[in-house]
PDB file of C-alpha atoms in Angstrom:
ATOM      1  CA  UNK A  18      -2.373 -97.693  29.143  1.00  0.00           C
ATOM      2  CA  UNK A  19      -0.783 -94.691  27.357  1.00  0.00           C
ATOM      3  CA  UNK A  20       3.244 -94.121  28.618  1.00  0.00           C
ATOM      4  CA  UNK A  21       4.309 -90.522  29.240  1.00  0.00           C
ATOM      5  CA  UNK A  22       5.508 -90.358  25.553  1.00  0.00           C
ATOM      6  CA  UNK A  23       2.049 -91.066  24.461  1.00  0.00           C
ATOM      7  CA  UNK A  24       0.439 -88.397  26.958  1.00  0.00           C
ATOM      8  CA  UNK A  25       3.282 -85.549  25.775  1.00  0.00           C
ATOM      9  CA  UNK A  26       2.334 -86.329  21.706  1.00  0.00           C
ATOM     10  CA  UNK A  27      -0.995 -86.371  22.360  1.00  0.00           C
ATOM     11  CA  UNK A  28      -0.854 -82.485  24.265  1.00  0.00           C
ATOM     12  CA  UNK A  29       1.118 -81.318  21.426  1.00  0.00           C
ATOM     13  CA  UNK A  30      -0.790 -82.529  18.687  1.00  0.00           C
ATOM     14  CA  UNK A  31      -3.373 -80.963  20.435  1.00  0.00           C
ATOM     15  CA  UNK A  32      -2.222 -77.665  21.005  1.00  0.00           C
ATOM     16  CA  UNK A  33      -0.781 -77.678  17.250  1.00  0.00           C
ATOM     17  CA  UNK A  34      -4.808 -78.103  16.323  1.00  0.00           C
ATOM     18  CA  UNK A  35      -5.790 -75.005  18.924  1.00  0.00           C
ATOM     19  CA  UNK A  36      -2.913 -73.073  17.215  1.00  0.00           C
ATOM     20  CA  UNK A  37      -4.261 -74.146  13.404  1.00  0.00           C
ATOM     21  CA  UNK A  38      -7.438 -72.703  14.008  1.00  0.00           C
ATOM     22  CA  UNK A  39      -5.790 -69.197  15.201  1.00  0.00           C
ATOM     23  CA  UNK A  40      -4.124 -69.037  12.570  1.00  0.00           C
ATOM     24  CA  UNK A  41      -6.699 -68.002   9.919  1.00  0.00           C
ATOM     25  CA  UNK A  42      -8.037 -65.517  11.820  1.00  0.00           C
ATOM     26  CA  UNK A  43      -4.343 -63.708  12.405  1.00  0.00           C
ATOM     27  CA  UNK A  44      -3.764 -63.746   8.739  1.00  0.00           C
ATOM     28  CA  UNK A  45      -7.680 -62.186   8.554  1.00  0.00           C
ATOM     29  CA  UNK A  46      -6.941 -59.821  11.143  1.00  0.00           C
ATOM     30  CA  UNK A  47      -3.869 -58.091   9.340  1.00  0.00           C
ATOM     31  CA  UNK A  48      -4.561 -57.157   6.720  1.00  0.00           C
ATOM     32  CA  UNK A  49      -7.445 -55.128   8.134  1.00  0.00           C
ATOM     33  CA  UNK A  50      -5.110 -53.578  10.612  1.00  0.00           C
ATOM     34  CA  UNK A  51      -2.467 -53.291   7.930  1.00  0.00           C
ATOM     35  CA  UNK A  52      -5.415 -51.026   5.485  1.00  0.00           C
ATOM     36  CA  UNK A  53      -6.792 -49.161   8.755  1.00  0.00           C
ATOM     37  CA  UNK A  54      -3.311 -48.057   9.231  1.00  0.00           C
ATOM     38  CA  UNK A  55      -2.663 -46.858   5.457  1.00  0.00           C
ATOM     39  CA  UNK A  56      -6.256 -45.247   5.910  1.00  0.00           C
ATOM     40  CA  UNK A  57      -5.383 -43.008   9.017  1.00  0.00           C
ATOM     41  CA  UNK A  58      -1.793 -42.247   7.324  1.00  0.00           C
ATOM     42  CA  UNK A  59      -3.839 -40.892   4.112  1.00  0.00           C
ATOM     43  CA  UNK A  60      -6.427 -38.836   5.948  1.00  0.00           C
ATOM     44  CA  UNK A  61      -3.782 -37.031   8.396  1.00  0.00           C
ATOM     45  CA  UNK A  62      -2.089 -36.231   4.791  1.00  0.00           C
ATOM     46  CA  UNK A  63      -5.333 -34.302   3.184  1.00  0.00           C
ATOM     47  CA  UNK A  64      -5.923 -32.916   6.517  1.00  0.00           C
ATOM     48  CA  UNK A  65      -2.169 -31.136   6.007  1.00  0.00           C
ATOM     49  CA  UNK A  66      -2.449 -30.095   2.438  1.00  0.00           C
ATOM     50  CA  UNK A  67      -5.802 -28.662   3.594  1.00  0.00           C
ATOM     51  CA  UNK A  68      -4.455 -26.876   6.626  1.00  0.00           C
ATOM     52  CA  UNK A  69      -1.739 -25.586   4.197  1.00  0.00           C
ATOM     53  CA  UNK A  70      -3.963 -24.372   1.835  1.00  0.00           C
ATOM     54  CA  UNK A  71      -6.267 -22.521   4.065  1.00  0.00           C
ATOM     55  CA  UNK A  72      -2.908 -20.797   5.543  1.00  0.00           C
ATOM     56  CA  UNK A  73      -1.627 -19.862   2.078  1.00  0.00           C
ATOM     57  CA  UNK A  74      -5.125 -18.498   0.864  1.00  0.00           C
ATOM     58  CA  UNK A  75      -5.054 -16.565   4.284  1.00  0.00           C
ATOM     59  CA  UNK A  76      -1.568 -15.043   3.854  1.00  0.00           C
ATOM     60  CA  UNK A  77      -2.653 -14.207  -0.616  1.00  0.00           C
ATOM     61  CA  UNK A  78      -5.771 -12.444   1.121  1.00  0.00           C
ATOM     62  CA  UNK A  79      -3.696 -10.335   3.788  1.00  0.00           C
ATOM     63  CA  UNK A  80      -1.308  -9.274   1.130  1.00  0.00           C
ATOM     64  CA  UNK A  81      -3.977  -7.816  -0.716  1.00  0.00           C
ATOM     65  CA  UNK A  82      -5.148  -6.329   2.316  1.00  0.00           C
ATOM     66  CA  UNK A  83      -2.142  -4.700   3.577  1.00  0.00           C
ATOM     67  CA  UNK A  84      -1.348  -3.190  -0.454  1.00  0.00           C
ATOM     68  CA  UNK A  85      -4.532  -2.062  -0.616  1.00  0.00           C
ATOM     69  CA  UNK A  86      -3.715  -0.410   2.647  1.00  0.00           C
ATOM     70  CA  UNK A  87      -0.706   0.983   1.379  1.00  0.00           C
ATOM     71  CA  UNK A  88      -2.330   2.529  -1.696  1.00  0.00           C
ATOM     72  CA  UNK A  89      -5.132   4.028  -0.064  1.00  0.00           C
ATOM     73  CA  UNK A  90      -2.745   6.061   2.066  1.00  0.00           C
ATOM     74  CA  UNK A  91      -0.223   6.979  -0.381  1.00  0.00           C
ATOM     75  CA  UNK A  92      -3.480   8.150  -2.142  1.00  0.00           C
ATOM     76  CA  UNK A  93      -4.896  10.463   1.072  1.00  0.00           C
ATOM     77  CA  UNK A  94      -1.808  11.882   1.304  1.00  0.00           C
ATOM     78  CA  UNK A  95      -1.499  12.986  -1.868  1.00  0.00           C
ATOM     79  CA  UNK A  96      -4.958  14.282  -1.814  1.00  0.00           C
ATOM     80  CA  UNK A  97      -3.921  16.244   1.535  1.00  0.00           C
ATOM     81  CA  UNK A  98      -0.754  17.569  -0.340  1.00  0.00           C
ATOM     82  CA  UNK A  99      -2.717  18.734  -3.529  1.00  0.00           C
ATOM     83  CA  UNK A 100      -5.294  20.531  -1.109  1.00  0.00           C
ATOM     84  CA  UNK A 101      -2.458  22.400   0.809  1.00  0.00           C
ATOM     85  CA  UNK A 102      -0.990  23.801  -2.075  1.00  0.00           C
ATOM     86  CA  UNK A 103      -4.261  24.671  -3.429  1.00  0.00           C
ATOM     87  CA  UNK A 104      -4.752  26.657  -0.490  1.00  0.00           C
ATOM     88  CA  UNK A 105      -1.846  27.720  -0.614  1.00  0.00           C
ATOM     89  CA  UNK A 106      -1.677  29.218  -4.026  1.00  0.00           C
ATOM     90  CA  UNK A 107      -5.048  31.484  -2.970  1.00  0.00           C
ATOM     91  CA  UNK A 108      -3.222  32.553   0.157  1.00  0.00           C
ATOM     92  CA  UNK A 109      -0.301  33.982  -2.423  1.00  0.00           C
ATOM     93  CA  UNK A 110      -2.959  35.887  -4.067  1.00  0.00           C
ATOM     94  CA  UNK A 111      -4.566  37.084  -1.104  1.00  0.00           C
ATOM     95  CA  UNK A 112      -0.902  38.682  -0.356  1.00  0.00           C
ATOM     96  CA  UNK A 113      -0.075  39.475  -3.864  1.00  0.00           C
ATOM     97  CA  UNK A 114      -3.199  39.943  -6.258  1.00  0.00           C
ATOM     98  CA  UNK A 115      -2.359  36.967  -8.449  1.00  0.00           C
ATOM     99  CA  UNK A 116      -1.327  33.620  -8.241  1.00  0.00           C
ATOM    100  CA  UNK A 117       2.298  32.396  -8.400  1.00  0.00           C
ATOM    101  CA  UNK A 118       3.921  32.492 -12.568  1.00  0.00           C
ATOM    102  CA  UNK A 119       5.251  29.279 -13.714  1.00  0.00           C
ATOM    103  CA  UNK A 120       8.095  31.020 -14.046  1.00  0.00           C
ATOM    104  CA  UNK A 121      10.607  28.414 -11.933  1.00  0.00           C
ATOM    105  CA  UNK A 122       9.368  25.044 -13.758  1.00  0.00           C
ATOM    106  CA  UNK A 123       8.989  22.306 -11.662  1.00  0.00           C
ATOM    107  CA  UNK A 124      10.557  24.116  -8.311  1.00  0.00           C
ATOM    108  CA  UNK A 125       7.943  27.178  -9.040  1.00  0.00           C
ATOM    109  CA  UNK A 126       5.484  25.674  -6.004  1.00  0.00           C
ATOM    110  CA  UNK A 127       8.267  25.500  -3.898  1.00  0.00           C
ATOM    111  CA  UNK A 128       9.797  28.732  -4.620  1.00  0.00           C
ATOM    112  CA  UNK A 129       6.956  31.126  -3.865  1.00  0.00           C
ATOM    113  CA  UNK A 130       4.884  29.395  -1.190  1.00  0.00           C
ATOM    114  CA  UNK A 131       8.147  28.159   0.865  1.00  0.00           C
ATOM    115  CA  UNK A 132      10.564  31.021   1.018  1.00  0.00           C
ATOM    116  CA  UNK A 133      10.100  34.062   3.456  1.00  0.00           C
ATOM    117  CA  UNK A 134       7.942  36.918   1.134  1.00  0.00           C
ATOM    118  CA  UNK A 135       8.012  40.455   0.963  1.00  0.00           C
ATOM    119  CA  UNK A 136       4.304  41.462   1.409  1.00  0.00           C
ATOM    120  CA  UNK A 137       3.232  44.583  -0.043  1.00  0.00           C
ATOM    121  CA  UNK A 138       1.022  46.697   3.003  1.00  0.00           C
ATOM    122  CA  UNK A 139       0.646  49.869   1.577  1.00  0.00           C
ATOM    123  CA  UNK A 140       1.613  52.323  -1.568  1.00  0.00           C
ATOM    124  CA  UNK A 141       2.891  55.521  -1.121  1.00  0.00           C
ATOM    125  CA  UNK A 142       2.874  57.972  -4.138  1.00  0.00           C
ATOM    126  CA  UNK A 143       6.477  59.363  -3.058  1.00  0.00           C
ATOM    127  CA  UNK A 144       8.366  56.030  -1.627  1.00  0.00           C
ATOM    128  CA  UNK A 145       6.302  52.980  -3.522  1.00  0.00           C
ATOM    129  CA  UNK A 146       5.419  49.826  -1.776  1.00  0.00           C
ATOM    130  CA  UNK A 147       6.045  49.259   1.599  1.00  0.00           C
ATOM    131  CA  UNK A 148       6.462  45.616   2.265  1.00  0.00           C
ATOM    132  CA  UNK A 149       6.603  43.994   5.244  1.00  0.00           C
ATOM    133  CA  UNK A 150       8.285  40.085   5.377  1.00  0.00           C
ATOM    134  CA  UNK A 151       6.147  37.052   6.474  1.00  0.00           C
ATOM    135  CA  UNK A 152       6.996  33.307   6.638  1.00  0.00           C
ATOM    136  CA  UNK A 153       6.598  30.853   4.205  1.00  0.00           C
ATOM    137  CA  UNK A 154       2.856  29.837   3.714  1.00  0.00           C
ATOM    138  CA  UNK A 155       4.028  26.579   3.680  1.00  0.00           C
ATOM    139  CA  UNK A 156       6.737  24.626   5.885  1.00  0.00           C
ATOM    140  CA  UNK A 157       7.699  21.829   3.642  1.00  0.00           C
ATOM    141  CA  UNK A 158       9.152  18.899   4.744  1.00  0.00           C
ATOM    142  CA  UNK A 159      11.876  16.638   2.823  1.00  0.00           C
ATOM    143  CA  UNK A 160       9.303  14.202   2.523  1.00  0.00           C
ATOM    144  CA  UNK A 161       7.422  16.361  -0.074  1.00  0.00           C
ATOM    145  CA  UNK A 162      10.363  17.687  -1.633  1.00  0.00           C
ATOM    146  CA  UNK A 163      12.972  15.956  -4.802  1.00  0.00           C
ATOM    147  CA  UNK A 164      16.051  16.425  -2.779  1.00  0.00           C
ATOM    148  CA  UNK A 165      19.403  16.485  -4.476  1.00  0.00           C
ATOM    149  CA  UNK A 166      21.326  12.950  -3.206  1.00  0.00           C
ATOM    150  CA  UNK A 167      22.878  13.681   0.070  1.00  0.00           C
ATOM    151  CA  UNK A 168      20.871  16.179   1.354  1.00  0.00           C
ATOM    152  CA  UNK A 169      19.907  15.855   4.900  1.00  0.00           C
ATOM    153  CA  UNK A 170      17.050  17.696   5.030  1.00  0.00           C
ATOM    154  CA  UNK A 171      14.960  20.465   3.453  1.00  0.00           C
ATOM    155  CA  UNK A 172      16.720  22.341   0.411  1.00  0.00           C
ATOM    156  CA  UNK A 173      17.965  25.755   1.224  1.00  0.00           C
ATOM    157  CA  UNK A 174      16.702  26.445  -2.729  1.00  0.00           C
ATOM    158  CA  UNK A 175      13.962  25.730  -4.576  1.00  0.00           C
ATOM    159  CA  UNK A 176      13.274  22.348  -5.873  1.00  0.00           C
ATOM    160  CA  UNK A 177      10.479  20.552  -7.117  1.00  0.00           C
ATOM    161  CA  UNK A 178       7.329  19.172  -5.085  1.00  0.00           C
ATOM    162  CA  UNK A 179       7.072  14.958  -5.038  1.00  0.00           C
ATOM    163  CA  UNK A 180       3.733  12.866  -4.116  1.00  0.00           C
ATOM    164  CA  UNK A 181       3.684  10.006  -2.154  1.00  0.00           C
ATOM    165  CA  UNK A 182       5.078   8.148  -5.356  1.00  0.00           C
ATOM    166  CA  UNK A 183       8.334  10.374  -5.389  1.00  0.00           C
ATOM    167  CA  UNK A 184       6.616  12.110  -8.894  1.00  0.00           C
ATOM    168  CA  UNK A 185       6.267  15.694  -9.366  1.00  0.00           C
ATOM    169  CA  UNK A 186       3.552  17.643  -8.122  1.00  0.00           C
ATOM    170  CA  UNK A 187       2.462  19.643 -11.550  1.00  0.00           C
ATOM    171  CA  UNK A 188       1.294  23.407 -11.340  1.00  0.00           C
ATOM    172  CA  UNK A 189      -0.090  25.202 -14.110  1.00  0.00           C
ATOM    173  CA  UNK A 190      -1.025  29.056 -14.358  1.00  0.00           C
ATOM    174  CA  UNK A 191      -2.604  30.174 -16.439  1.00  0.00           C
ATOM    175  CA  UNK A 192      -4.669  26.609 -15.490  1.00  0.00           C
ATOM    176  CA  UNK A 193      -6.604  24.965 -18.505  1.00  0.00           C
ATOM    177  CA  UNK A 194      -9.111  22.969 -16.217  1.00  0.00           C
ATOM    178  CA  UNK A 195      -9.601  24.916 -13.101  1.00  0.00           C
ATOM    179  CA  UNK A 196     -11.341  28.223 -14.248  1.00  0.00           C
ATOM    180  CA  UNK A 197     -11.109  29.013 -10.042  1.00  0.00           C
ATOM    181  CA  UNK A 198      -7.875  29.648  -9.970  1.00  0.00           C
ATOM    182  CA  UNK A 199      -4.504  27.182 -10.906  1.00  0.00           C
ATOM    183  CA  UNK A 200      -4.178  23.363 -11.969  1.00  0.00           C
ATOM    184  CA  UNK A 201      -2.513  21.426  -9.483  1.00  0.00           C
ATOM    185  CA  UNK A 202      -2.549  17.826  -9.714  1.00  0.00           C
ATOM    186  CA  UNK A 203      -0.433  14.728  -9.390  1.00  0.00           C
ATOM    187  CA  UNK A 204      -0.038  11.548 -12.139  1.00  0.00           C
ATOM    188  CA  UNK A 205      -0.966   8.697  -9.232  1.00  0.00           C
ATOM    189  CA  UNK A 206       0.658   5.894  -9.244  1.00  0.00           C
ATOM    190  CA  UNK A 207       0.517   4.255 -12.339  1.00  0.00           C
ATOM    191  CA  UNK A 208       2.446   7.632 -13.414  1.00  0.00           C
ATOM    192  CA  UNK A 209      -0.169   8.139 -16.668  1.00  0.00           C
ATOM    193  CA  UNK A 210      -1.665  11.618 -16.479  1.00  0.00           C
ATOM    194  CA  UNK A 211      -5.103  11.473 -17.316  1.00  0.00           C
ATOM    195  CA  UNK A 212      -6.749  14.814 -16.685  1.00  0.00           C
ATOM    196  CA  UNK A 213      -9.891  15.407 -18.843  1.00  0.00           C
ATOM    197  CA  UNK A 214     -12.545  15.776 -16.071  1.00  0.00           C
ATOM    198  CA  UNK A 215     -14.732  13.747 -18.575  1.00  0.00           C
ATOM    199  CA  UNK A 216     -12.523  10.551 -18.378  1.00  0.00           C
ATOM    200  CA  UNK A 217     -10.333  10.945 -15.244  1.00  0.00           C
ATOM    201  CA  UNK A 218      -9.136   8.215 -14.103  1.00  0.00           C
ATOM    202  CA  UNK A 219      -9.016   7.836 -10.107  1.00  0.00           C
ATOM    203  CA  UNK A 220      -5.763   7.305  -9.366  1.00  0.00           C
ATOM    204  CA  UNK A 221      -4.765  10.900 -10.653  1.00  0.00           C
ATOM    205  CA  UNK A 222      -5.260  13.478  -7.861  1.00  0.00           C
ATOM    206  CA  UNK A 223      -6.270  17.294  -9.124  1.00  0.00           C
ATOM    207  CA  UNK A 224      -7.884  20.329  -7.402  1.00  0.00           C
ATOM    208  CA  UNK A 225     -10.319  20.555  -9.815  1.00  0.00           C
ATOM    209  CA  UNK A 226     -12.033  17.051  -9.245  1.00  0.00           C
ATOM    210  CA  UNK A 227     -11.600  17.835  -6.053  1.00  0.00           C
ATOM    211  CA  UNK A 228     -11.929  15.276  -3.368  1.00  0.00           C
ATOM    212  CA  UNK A 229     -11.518  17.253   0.120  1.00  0.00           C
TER     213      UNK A 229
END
């Protein structure tokens, strides 16, 4: 007849079996819970350098878009500018029978289509001309114009006529490639003057490739 001692060994040594045989399949189990976790870890990684990616080829794509953007503005303007003094040059010789001299340089745009003008109305054999005044054909705005550093807005004299790069309009009379009337044009933005009508390059604006 087994004593209490007997009965308490016996449970243990039994229980130590039930835990031996656990054991195995513990030291099984971890690993693979150990590599699933490493494997989850790894994924959510690529998943950020993905996500990152995406954003920064998103953000290269807008920056292209938005400078492209800018350029094609800075170019319509331009275009818009060229065109009004283009029209404005025929309205001078509407008034005056001729087109403004380059007499003034690189203010001469400025100087006869923005200032007040004597307009000749009628000739008289015994008093000459009779002129009457009339307002500038064009109302320039400091935008358009090289202003001298501190000037708050548009100069009182003449000064010379800037694109939407801050270059100088150029004006040429007699003209050389507009047989219509003057050469107006503007460098663009790389700032290289190509003006053969042959091989223009786009990014020069002119009134005689015209584009309006």
């Amino acid at each position: 007849m087994m004593n209490r001692n007997d009965r308490v060994a016996r449970r243990a040594s039994r229980g130590g079996r039930l835990c031996s045989g656990l054991r195995p399949e513990l030291r099984r189990a971890t690993p693979k819970l150990r590599s699933k976790t490493v494997a989850e870890a790894g994924f959510t990684l690529v998943e950020m350098l993905v996500v990152i990616l995406i954003i920064t080829l998103l953000m290269a794509l807008l920056a292209v878009f938005v400078v492209g953007m800018i350029d094609r503005a800075a170019y319509a303007k331009t275009v818009g500018l060229v065109k009004m003094l283009d029209e404005g040059c025929r309205t001078y010789h509407v008034d005056y029978g001729a087109f403004p001299p380059k007499n003034r340089g690189d203010a001469t745009l400025h100087w006869y289509l923005g200032n007040d003008r004597l307009v000749p109305v009628s000739r008289l054999a015994e008093t000459g001309d009779i002129r009457t005044r009339k307002p500038p054909i064009i109302e320039f705005t400091s935008d358009n114009l090289q202003l001298p550093p501190g000037t708050p807005a548009a100069a009182l004299s003449p000064v010379p006529i800037i694109d939407s790069w801050e270059r100088v309009v150029q004006y040429l009379f007699p003209p050389t490639y507009n047989n219509r009337s003057v050469d107006i044009w503007s460098v663009g933005k790389d700032g290289v003057p190509q003006l053969d009508p042959l091989n223009a390059n786009f990014d020069d604006v002119t009134n005689w490739n015209k584009e309006y």
